[in-house]
Amino acid sequence: MSGGLVLYALSAAFAAWILFFVYRQLASPLRHIPGPFWTRFTRAWYLYRLSQGHFEKENIDLHNEFGSIVRIAPGWYSCSGTEAIKKIYGLGSKFTKSDWLFAGLYSLTSLMSYEPFVNRCIDLFVDRLSEFSQTNEEIDLGHWMQCYAFDVIGCITFGERLGFLDSGEDIEGVIRAVDSIPGFASLSGIYSEWHSLLYKINSYLTTSGASGRNFLASFAREKITNHKQQQQKDLAEKTQEPDGIGSTIVNQGEDGTTSREPFMTKMIRAQLQNPEKVSDYHLIMLARSNMGAGFDTTAISLSSIIYHLIKTPRVVQKLRAEFDAARKAGRLSDRVTFHESQDLPYFQAVMKEALRMHSATGLPLWRVVPEGGVELNGVHFPEGTILGINSWVSHYNKDVFTNPTEFCPERWIEQDEAKLKTMNDMYMPFGLGSRTCIGRHISILEMSKLIPVLVDRFDFVMASSASPSGESKWETENFWFVKPRNFRVRVYQKGLRD
Ligand code: HEM
C-alpha cells in the first residue's frame, strides 16, 4: 500500500471516529443536560480536571454554574439534592452488601471492646506531642494523624501497633505505598476498560498505585502469616494475659467470641471452623481494606477537626468549657471513654461540622443505573448511565447549609427539626446507601477519644501564622481522598504559648 493510501485510510478512520462521537451526542436522549462543552464527547475532560487535584472545588462550581445535574463525561452525570440522594443511593439497595462476610466485626458494640488499644495509641501520641512542645519544632500534623490512625488500625486488625507513633517514621514505606493507591485507582477508573493493562504497566513503576497495592498485599500477607504462627504458639502455650495490650484472650463469651481480640484472631478462628467459607483471600482482603480504606480517611478527618479549631478559636473556648463542665460533673475522665464522648453535644457538633466542611473523599460516589433506568428531576436516565454525588457538593449546597463555607458547629444544634432533617439527609461523609462506609464506627471511636485529649492538653498554631497577616491556609490535594499537604503546626502545652 502506498504512503498516500495509508494516509487516506487513517484520515477516513479519524473522520468516522469524529462523526461517531457527534452522532452519539446528537442522538442521546440526555443531550439537553448541561455541562462543559468537551464533556459531550470525551472522558478526557474529567481525567484532566481530576489530575489537577482539586476536583471537589470544581465540582461545586460546576453545580453553581449548571444546576443540579451536570454532565461530567459522556454518560456520566454529577448530581445534587435530596431527590438525587434518595434515587441514586436507594438504587444500590438492589445489590445488598451480603458479599461482605464480616460486617459484624465493625459493629459499634464489637468495636467498643477495642478502647484499650486506642488508649495506648493516644498515650503515645500525647508523649510525642509533649516532646514537640518542648523542642518547639514545626511538625506535619497531617502525617502524625496518619501515624496515629495507622497504629490504631494495626491494633484493631492484628492486635499490634505497627510502630508509627514511636518516631513518626514511615515504617517499610507503608504510608507512601498506601498514599499512591487512590491516585492510580481514580484516574484509571475513568477508563475502566483499560484498567488491567494500566495496572500491569504501573505495577512496574515503583511510585504507582498499582505497586502500592501489591506492596500492601504482601505486607498484609506477612502480617497474617506472623499472626497465624503467633496464634498457634499461644494456643500451644495456652497463655492468658488478662490485661496486656496485645493480649488475645479476654472475657471469653459463651459463643466462643472474646472481646479485645483483634479482627485477625477472630477471622483465623472463623477459618479454622469454616475453611470452605473463609479463605486466605478473605483474610488478605480484610487486612488490605482496613489499612487501605481505614487510615487515611480517619487521619484526614482528624486533621480537619484540628485545622478548623485552629481557624476558629471561639469554638475551642466553647469546647473547652463543655469539657470542663462535664469533668466537674464527673461525666468525663482523663482518658475519655467513647460512652462519655456521646454525652457532649457541642463536641459532637464540632466533629460533624468538621466532616461537613472537609469530607475525606472528594469525588462523586459513582453508581451505575440498573435495569429499567431511573427518573430523576423529571429526566429518565437509562440503564448503564453513571450517576454520582460528591459529598462536597452536597455539603456546600447553599439552599440547605446557610453560609456553607463558615465553620459553625451551632448549625447542628440551633436548628428547627425540619431544617435539621434536610441537613442530615444531605450529610454524607461516609457515603450513603448499601455501600456506605463499613468502618465508620472505628473512625468515630478514634476521633471521639483523641480530640478531647488534644484540645484539653495542647494549643496548636499553624506554622506560617508567624507571618504578618496571621492568615494561613492549608493546601490540599484530591485524588479521591482530599488530603492536606502542608498541615504544618507548632504545638504548645495548653496555655503556655507566649
Ligand atoms: C472518617 C473516616 C472515614 C471516612 C470519611 C470514610 C468514607 C467512606 C466512604 C465515603 C465510603 C463509600 C464509598 C462509595 O460509596 O463509593 C466508604 C466505604 C468504605 N469504607 Fe470508609 N471511611 C472512613 C473510615 C473507614 C475505616 C476506618 C474503614 C475500615 C477499617 C473503612 C472501610 C471502608 C470500606 C471497606 C468501604 C467499602 C464498603 C463497601 O463498598 O461495601 N472506612 N468509606
Coordinates of C-alpha atoms and ligand atoms in Angstrom, one line a residue:
M1 CA 0.0 0.0 0.0
S2 CA 1.4 3.4 -0.9
G3 CA 2.0 6.1 1.7
G4 CA -0.8 8.2 0.2
L5 CA -3.3 5.4 0.6
V6 CA -2.3 4.8 4.3
L7 CA -2.8 8.5 5.0
Y8 CA -6.1 8.4 3.3
A9 CA -7.3 5.4 5.3
L10 CA -6.1 7.0 8.6
S11 CA -7.9 10.3 7.8
A12 CA -11.1 8.4 6.9
A13 CA -10.9 6.4 10.1
F14 CA -10.4 9.6 12.1
A15 CA -13.3 11.3 10.4
A16 CA -15.5 8.3 11.0
W17 CA -14.5 8.4 14.7
I18 CA -15.4 12.1 15.0
L19 CA -18.7 11.5 13.2
F20 CA -19.5 8.7 15.6
F21 CA -19.0 11.0 18.6
V22 CA -21.1 13.8 17.1
Y23 CA -23.9 11.3 16.1
R24 CA -23.8 9.7 19.6
Q25 CA -24.2 13.1 21.2
L26 CA -27.0 14.3 18.9
A27 CA -28.9 11.1 19.3
S28 CA -28.5 10.9 23.1
P29 CA -31.8 11.3 25.0
L30 CA -29.7 13.1 27.6
R31 CA -28.2 15.7 25.3
H32 CA -30.1 18.6 26.9
I33 CA -28.3 18.1 30.3
P34 CA -25.8 20.9 30.6
G35 CA -22.0 20.6 31.3
P36 CA -18.7 21.9 29.9
F37 CA -18.5 21.6 26.1
W38 CA -15.9 18.8 25.8
T39 CA -17.7 16.6 28.2
R40 CA -20.2 15.8 25.4
F41 CA -17.5 14.0 23.5
T42 CA -14.9 12.6 25.8
R43 CA -14.0 11.4 29.3
A44 CA -10.6 13.1 28.9
W45 CA -12.0 16.3 30.2
Y46 CA -12.8 14.6 33.5
L47 CA -9.5 12.8 33.5
Y48 CA -7.6 16.1 33.0
R49 CA -9.6 18.1 35.6
L50 CA -9.2 15.3 38.2
S51 CA -5.5 15.1 37.6
Q52 CA -5.3 18.8 38.7
G53 CA -6.1 17.6 42.2
H54 CA -8.9 20.0 43.2
F55 CA -12.0 18.4 41.7
E56 CA -14.1 18.8 44.9
K57 CA -14.0 22.6 44.4
E58 CA -14.5 22.4 40.6
N59 CA -17.5 20.1 41.2
I60 CA -19.1 22.7 43.5
D61 CA -18.5 25.4 40.9
L62 CA -20.0 23.3 38.1
H63 CA -23.2 22.8 40.0
N64 CA -23.3 26.6 40.8
E65 CA -23.0 27.2 37.1
F66 CA -25.1 24.5 35.5
G67 CA -27.6 23.4 38.2
S68 CA -28.5 20.2 40.0
I69 CA -27.4 17.8 37.2
V70 CA -24.2 18.3 35.4
R71 CA -22.6 16.3 32.6
I72 CA -19.0 15.3 33.5
A73 CA -18.3 13.0 30.6
P74 CA -20.5 11.2 28.0
G75 CA -22.9 9.1 30.1
W76 CA -21.6 10.4 33.4
Y77 CA -23.6 12.9 35.4
S78 CA -22.8 14.6 38.7
C79 CA -26.0 15.2 40.7
S80 CA -27.1 17.2 43.8
G81 CA -30.1 17.5 46.1
T82 CA -32.2 15.3 48.3
E83 CA -34.1 13.6 45.5
A84 CA -30.9 12.6 43.8
I85 CA -29.5 11.2 47.1
K86 CA -32.6 9.0 47.6
K87 CA -32.7 7.8 44.0
I88 CA -29.0 7.1 43.4
Y89 CA -28.1 5.5 46.7
G90 CA -31.5 3.9 47.0
L91 CA -30.7 2.2 43.7
G92 CA -27.9 0.3 45.3
S93 CA -30.3 -1.4 47.6
K94 CA -30.9 -3.9 44.7
F95 CA -27.3 -5.0 45.4
T96 CA -27.1 -5.9 49.0
K97 CA -23.9 -6.0 50.9
S98 CA -24.2 -9.6 51.8
D99 CA -20.9 -10.2 50.0
W100 CA -19.2 -8.5 52.9
L101 CA -18.9 -11.6 55.2
F102 CA -17.6 -9.9 58.3
A103 CA -19.7 -6.8 58.8
G104 CA -20.3 -7.9 62.4
L105 CA -16.7 -7.2 63.2
Y106 CA -17.3 -3.5 62.5
S107 CA -20.4 -3.1 64.7
L108 CA -20.1 -0.4 67.3
T109 CA -20.6 -2.9 70.2
S110 CA -17.8 -5.0 69.0
L111 CA -15.5 -2.0 68.4
M112 CA -16.0 -0.6 71.9
S113 CA -14.0 -3.5 73.3
Y114 CA -11.0 -2.0 71.5
E115 CA -10.9 1.1 73.6
P116 CA -7.8 -0.1 75.5
F117 CA -5.9 -0.3 72.1
V118 CA -7.0 3.3 71.3
N119 CA -5.9 4.5 74.8
R120 CA -2.5 3.1 74.3
C121 CA -2.1 4.9 71.0
I122 CA -3.4 8.1 72.5
D123 CA -0.9 7.9 75.3
L124 CA 2.0 7.5 72.9
F125 CA 0.7 10.3 70.6
V126 CA 0.4 12.6 73.7
D127 CA 4.0 11.8 74.6
R128 CA 5.2 12.7 71.1
L129 CA 3.3 16.0 71.1
S130 CA 4.6 16.9 74.6
E131 CA 8.1 16.3 73.2
F132 CA 7.4 18.6 70.3
S133 CA 6.0 21.3 72.6
Q134 CA 9.3 21.2 74.5
T135 CA 11.5 21.5 71.4
N136 CA 9.1 24.0 69.7
E137 CA 9.7 22.3 66.4
E138 CA 7.4 22.5 63.5
I139 CA 5.6 19.3 62.7
D140 CA 3.4 18.0 59.9
L141 CA 0.3 17.2 61.9
G142 CA -1.4 15.5 58.9
H143 CA 1.4 13.0 58.9
W144 CA 1.2 12.4 62.7
M145 CA -2.5 11.9 62.4
Q146 CA -1.7 9.2 59.8
C147 CA 0.7 7.6 62.3
Y148 CA -2.0 7.5 65.0
A149 CA -4.7 6.2 62.7
F150 CA -2.3 3.5 61.3
D151 CA -1.3 2.3 64.7
V152 CA -4.9 2.1 65.9
I153 CA -5.9 0.2 62.8
G154 CA -2.9 -2.1 63.2
C155 CA -4.0 -2.8 66.8
I156 CA -7.6 -3.5 65.8
T157 CA -6.7 -5.6 62.8
F158 CA -3.6 -7.5 64.1
G159 CA -3.5 -6.8 67.8
E160 CA -0.2 -5.0 67.4
R161 CA 0.8 -1.4 66.8
L162 CA 2.8 -1.2 63.6
G163 CA 5.1 1.3 65.4
F164 CA 4.4 4.6 63.5
L165 CA 3.9 6.5 66.7
D166 CA 7.3 5.7 68.1
S167 CA 9.2 8.0 65.9
G168 CA 6.9 9.1 63.1
E169 CA 8.9 7.1 60.6
D170 CA 7.1 5.7 57.6
I171 CA 7.9 2.0 58.5
E172 CA 8.7 -0.1 55.4
G173 CA 7.3 2.8 53.3
V174 CA 3.7 1.6 54.0
I175 CA 2.2 5.1 54.2
R176 CA 3.8 6.1 51.0
A177 CA 2.7 2.9 49.3
V178 CA -0.9 3.3 50.5
D179 CA -0.8 7.0 49.6
S180 CA -0.2 6.2 46.0
I181 CA -3.2 3.9 45.6
P182 CA -6.1 6.4 45.2
G183 CA -4.5 8.5 42.5
F184 CA -3.9 5.5 40.3
A185 CA -7.3 4.0 41.1
S186 CA -9.3 7.2 40.4
L187 CA -7.5 8.2 37.2
S188 CA -7.5 4.6 35.8
G189 CA -11.1 4.1 37.0
I190 CA -12.3 6.7 34.4
Y191 CA -11.1 4.3 31.7
S192 CA -12.0 1.1 33.5
E193 CA -11.9 -0.9 30.2
W194 CA -8.1 -0.3 30.2
H195 CA -7.6 -0.9 33.8
S196 CA -5.9 -4.3 33.7
L197 CA -3.4 -3.1 31.1
L198 CA -2.7 0.1 33.0
Y199 CA -2.4 -1.9 36.2
K200 CA 0.2 -4.2 34.6
I201 CA 2.2 -1.3 33.3
N202 CA 2.0 0.6 36.6
S203 CA 3.0 -2.4 38.6
Y204 CA 6.5 -1.9 37.2
L205 CA 6.6 1.7 38.3
T206 CA 7.6 1.9 41.9
T207 CA 5.7 5.0 42.8
S208 CA 2.4 4.0 41.2
G209 CA -0.8 3.0 43.0
A210 CA -0.6 -0.5 41.5
S211 CA 2.7 -1.2 43.0
G212 CA 1.4 0.3 46.3
R213 CA -1.4 -2.1 46.2
N214 CA 0.9 -5.1 45.6
F215 CA 3.1 -3.9 48.4
L216 CA 0.1 -3.6 50.7
A217 CA -1.0 -7.1 49.8
S218 CA 2.4 -8.6 50.6
F219 CA 2.6 -6.6 53.7
A220 CA -0.8 -7.9 54.8
R221 CA 0.2 -11.5 53.8
E222 CA 3.3 -11.2 56.0
K223 CA 1.3 -9.9 59.0
I224 CA -1.2 -12.7 58.6
T225 CA 1.5 -15.4 58.5
N226 CA 3.0 -13.9 61.6
H227 CA -0.3 -13.7 63.2
K228 CA -1.2 -17.3 62.4
Q229 CA 2.2 -18.5 63.8
Q230 CA 1.7 -16.4 67.0
Q231 CA -1.8 -17.7 67.4
Q232 CA -0.7 -21.3 67.1
K233 CA 2.1 -20.6 69.6
D234 CA -0.4 -19.0 72.0
L235 CA -2.7 -22.0 71.7
A236 CA 0.1 -24.4 72.4
E237 CA 1.3 -22.4 75.5
K238 CA -2.3 -21.6 76.4
T239 CA -1.2 -18.2 77.6
Q240 CA -3.7 -15.8 79.1
E241 CA -2.6 -12.3 79.7
P242 CA -5.6 -10.8 81.4
D243 CA -4.9 -7.1 80.7
G244 CA -1.9 -6.6 78.5
I245 CA -2.2 -4.7 75.2
G246 CA -1.9 -7.3 72.5
S247 CA -3.4 -10.0 74.7
T248 CA -5.8 -12.1 72.7
I249 CA -8.0 -13.8 75.2
V250 CA -10.1 -11.6 77.4
N251 CA -13.6 -12.2 78.6
Q252 CA -14.4 -15.4 76.9
G253 CA -18.1 -15.4 75.8
E254 CA -20.4 -18.4 75.7
D255 CA -20.4 -18.3 71.9
G256 CA -16.6 -18.6 71.8
T257 CA -16.2 -14.9 70.9
T258 CA -14.0 -12.8 73.1
S259 CA -13.6 -9.1 73.4
R260 CA -10.5 -7.2 72.6
E261 CA -9.5 -9.9 70.2
P262 CA -8.2 -8.3 67.0
F263 CA -10.1 -8.8 63.8
M264 CA -7.4 -11.3 62.5
T265 CA -7.7 -13.6 65.5
K266 CA -11.5 -13.7 65.0
M267 CA -11.0 -14.3 61.3
I268 CA -8.5 -17.1 61.7
R269 CA -10.7 -18.8 64.2
A270 CA -13.6 -18.5 61.7
Q271 CA -11.3 -20.0 59.1
L272 CA -10.5 -23.0 61.3
Q273 CA -14.1 -23.6 62.0
N274 CA -15.3 -22.9 58.4
P275 CA -12.4 -23.4 56.0
E276 CA -14.7 -23.7 53.0
K277 CA -16.2 -20.3 53.8
V278 CA -13.2 -18.3 55.0
S279 CA -10.2 -18.5 52.8
D280 CA -6.8 -16.8 53.0
Y281 CA -8.1 -14.4 50.3
H282 CA -10.7 -13.2 52.8
L283 CA -8.0 -12.6 55.4
I284 CA -5.9 -10.6 53.0
M285 CA -8.9 -8.6 51.8
L286 CA -9.8 -7.7 55.3
A287 CA -6.3 -6.6 56.2
R288 CA -5.9 -4.7 53.0
S289 CA -9.2 -2.9 53.1
N290 CA -8.7 -1.9 56.8
M291 CA -5.3 -0.5 56.0
G292 CA -6.2 1.0 52.6
A293 CA -9.6 2.5 53.4
G294 CA -9.3 3.0 57.2
F295 CA -6.2 5.1 58.0
D296 CA -6.1 7.9 55.5
T297 CA -9.8 8.8 55.8
T298 CA -9.5 8.9 59.6
A299 CA -6.3 10.9 59.5
I300 CA -7.8 13.4 57.1
S301 CA -10.9 13.8 59.3
L302 CA -8.9 14.2 62.5
S303 CA -6.8 16.8 60.7
S304 CA -9.9 18.6 59.5
I305 CA -11.2 18.9 63.1
I306 CA -7.9 20.4 64.4
Y307 CA -7.5 22.6 61.4
H308 CA -11.0 24.1 61.8
L309 CA -10.4 24.5 65.5
I310 CA -7.2 26.4 64.9
K311 CA -9.1 28.7 62.5
T312 CA -12.0 29.3 64.9
P313 CA -10.7 30.0 68.4
R314 CA -14.2 30.8 69.7
V315 CA -15.1 27.2 69.1
V316 CA -12.1 26.0 71.0
Q317 CA -13.2 28.1 74.0
K318 CA -16.7 26.7 73.9
L319 CA -15.5 23.2 73.5
R320 CA -13.1 23.5 76.5
A321 CA -16.0 25.0 78.5
E322 CA -18.1 21.9 77.7
F323 CA -15.2 19.5 78.7
D324 CA -14.6 21.4 81.9
A325 CA -18.3 21.4 82.9
A326 CA -18.5 17.7 82.1
R327 CA -15.4 17.0 84.1
K328 CA -16.7 18.9 87.1
A329 CA -19.9 17.0 87.0
G330 CA -17.9 13.7 87.0
R331 CA -19.0 12.9 83.5
L332 CA -15.6 13.0 81.8
S333 CA -12.5 11.0 82.7
D334 CA -8.9 11.9 81.7
R335 CA -9.0 9.0 79.3
V336 CA -12.3 9.9 77.7
T337 CA -14.4 6.9 77.0
F338 CA -16.5 6.5 73.9
H339 CA -19.6 6.4 76.1
E340 CA -18.7 9.7 77.8
S341 CA -18.0 11.4 74.4
Q342 CA -21.5 10.7 73.3
D343 CA -22.8 13.0 76.1
L344 CA -21.0 16.1 74.8
P345 CA -23.4 17.7 72.3
Y346 CA -21.2 20.6 71.3
F347 CA -18.2 18.2 70.7
Q348 CA -20.4 16.0 68.6
A349 CA -21.5 19.0 66.6
V350 CA -17.8 20.1 66.1
M351 CA -16.9 16.7 64.7
K352 CA -19.9 16.6 62.4
E353 CA -19.3 20.1 61.2
A354 CA -15.6 19.4 60.5
L355 CA -16.5 16.4 58.4
R356 CA -19.1 18.5 56.6
M357 CA -16.5 21.2 55.8
H358 CA -13.9 18.7 54.7
S359 CA -15.0 15.2 53.8
A360 CA -12.3 12.7 53.3
T361 CA -13.5 11.7 49.9
G362 CA -13.7 14.4 47.2
L363 CA -15.1 12.8 44.0
P364 CA -18.7 11.8 43.1
L365 CA -19.6 8.3 44.6
W366 CA -20.4 6.9 41.2
R367 CA -23.2 4.3 40.7
V368 CA -24.3 2.6 37.5
V369 CA -28.1 2.9 36.8
P370 CA -29.5 -0.7 36.9
E371 CA -32.0 -2.3 34.6
G372 CA -35.2 -0.2 34.0
G373 CA -33.4 3.1 34.4
V374 CA -34.3 5.8 36.9
E375 CA -36.3 9.0 36.8
L376 CA -34.6 12.0 38.4
N377 CA -35.8 15.6 38.3
G378 CA -38.1 14.6 35.5
V379 CA -35.4 13.1 33.4
H380 CA -35.2 9.4 32.5
F381 CA -31.7 8.0 32.9
P382 CA -31.4 4.7 31.1
E383 CA -29.7 1.6 32.4
G384 CA -25.9 1.9 32.3
T385 CA -25.8 5.6 32.8
I386 CA -23.3 6.6 35.5
L387 CA -24.7 8.9 38.3
G388 CA -22.9 10.2 41.4
I389 CA -23.0 12.7 44.1
N390 CA -19.9 14.3 45.6
S391 CA -20.2 14.8 49.4
W392 CA -18.5 18.2 48.9
V393 CA -21.3 19.3 46.5
S394 CA -23.9 18.1 49.0
H395 CA -22.2 19.8 52.0
Y396 CA -21.7 23.1 50.3
N397 CA -25.3 23.4 48.9
K398 CA -26.3 26.9 49.8
D399 CA -30.0 26.1 49.8
V400 CA -29.5 23.7 52.7
F401 CA -26.4 25.0 54.6
T402 CA -26.5 28.7 55.3
N403 CA -23.1 30.2 54.8
P404 CA -21.7 26.8 53.9
T405 CA -18.0 28.0 53.9
E406 CA -18.4 29.0 57.6
F407 CA -17.3 26.5 60.2
C408 CA -20.2 26.7 62.5
P409 CA -21.0 23.7 64.8
E410 CA -24.0 25.5 66.2
R411 CA -25.8 24.9 62.9
W412 CA -26.3 21.3 64.0
I413 CA -27.8 22.4 67.3
E414 CA -29.7 25.6 66.9
Q415 CA -32.0 24.5 64.1
D416 CA -35.6 23.6 63.7
E417 CA -36.4 19.9 63.2
A418 CA -37.4 20.2 59.5
K419 CA -34.3 22.0 58.5
L420 CA -32.1 19.6 60.6
K421 CA -33.7 16.7 58.8
T422 CA -32.8 18.1 55.4
M423 CA -29.3 18.8 56.5
N424 CA -28.9 15.3 57.8
D425 CA -30.3 13.9 54.5
M426 CA -27.6 15.8 52.7
Y427 CA -24.8 14.8 55.0
M428 CA -22.7 12.0 53.5
P429 CA -19.1 12.0 54.7
F430 CA -19.3 8.2 55.0
G431 CA -21.3 7.7 51.8
L432 CA -24.8 6.5 51.7
G433 CA -27.0 3.5 50.9
S434 CA -26.0 -0.1 50.6
R435 CA -22.3 0.6 50.0
T436 CA -21.9 3.1 52.9
C437 CA -18.7 3.0 54.9
I438 CA -18.4 -0.1 56.8
G439 CA -15.6 1.2 59.1
R440 CA -17.1 4.5 60.2
H441 CA -17.5 3.3 63.8
I442 CA -13.8 2.7 64.0
S443 CA -13.1 6.3 62.9
I444 CA -15.7 7.7 65.2
L445 CA -14.2 5.8 68.1
E446 CA -10.7 7.1 67.2
M447 CA -11.9 10.7 66.9
S448 CA -14.2 10.7 69.9
K449 CA -11.4 9.6 72.2
L450 CA -8.5 11.5 70.8
I451 CA -9.8 15.0 70.1
P452 CA -10.9 15.8 73.7
V453 CA -7.4 14.9 74.9
L454 CA -5.7 17.1 72.3
V455 CA -8.0 20.0 72.9
D456 CA -7.6 19.7 76.7
R457 CA -3.8 19.5 76.7
F458 CA -2.5 21.4 73.7
D459 CA -2.7 24.6 71.7
F460 CA -2.0 24.2 68.0
V461 CA -0.8 27.0 65.8
M462 CA -0.4 27.0 62.0
A463 CA 3.4 27.2 61.5
S464 CA 3.1 30.0 59.0
S465 CA 0.9 32.0 61.3
A466 CA 4.0 33.9 62.3
S467 CA 3.5 35.8 59.0
P468 CA 2.4 39.5 59.4
S469 CA -1.1 38.9 58.1
G470 CA -1.6 36.0 60.6
E471 CA -3.6 34.3 57.8
S472 CA -2.6 30.8 56.7
K473 CA -4.5 28.1 54.9
W474 CA -3.6 24.5 54.4
E475 CA -3.1 23.1 50.9
T476 CA -5.0 20.0 49.9
E477 CA -4.8 17.6 47.0
N478 CA -7.7 15.5 45.8
F479 CA -7.2 12.2 44.1
W480 CA -10.3 10.6 45.7
F481 CA -9.1 11.5 49.2
V482 CA -8.8 15.2 49.8
K483 CA -5.5 15.2 51.7
P484 CA -3.8 18.1 53.5
R485 CA -0.4 18.6 52.0
N486 CA 1.2 21.1 54.3
F487 CA -0.6 20.9 57.6
R488 CA 2.5 22.2 59.5
V489 CA 1.8 23.4 63.0
R490 CA 3.6 24.2 66.2
V491 CA 2.4 22.5 69.4
Y492 CA 2.2 24.2 72.8
Q493 CA 1.2 22.8 76.2
K494 CA -2.3 24.4 76.8
G495 CA -2.0 28.0 78.0
L496 CA 1.8 28.0 77.8
R497 CA 2.2 29.8 74.4
D498 CA 4.0 33.2 74.8
Ligands
HEM1 C1 -13.5 9.3 58.9 C2 -13.2 8.1 58.3 C3 -13.8 7.5 57.1 C4 -14.5 8.1 56.0 C5 -14.7 9.6 55.9 C6 -14.9 7.1 55.1 C7 -15.6 7.3 54.0 C8 -16.1 6.3 53.2 C9 -17.0 6.5 52.0 C10 -17.5 7.8 51.5 C11 -17.3 5.3 51.5 C12 -18.2 5.0 50.4 C13 -17.5 4.9 49.1 C14 -18.6 4.7 47.9 O1 -19.8 4.9 48.2 O2 -18.1 4.5 46.8 C15 -16.6 4.3 52.3 C16 -16.6 2.9 52.1 C17 -15.8 2.0 52.8 N1 -15.1 2.3 53.9 FE1 -14.8 4.0 54.8 N2 -14.4 5.9 55.6 C18 -13.8 6.1 56.8 C19 -13.2 5.1 57.6 C20 -13.1 3.8 57.3 C21 -12.4 2.8 58.1 C22 -11.8 3.1 59.5 C23 -12.5 1.6 57.5 C24 -12.0 0.3 57.8 C25 -11.3 0.0 58.9 C26 -13.3 1.9 56.2 C27 -13.6 0.9 55.3 C28 -14.5 1.1 54.3 C29 -14.9 0.0 53.4 C30 -14.4 -1.4 53.4 C31 -15.7 0.6 52.4 C32 -16.4 -0.1 51.2 C33 -17.8 -0.5 51.7 C34 -18.5 -1.3 50.5 O3 -18.3 -0.9 49.4 O4 -19.3 -2.1 50.8 N3 -13.6 3.2 56.2 N4 -15.8 4.9 53.3

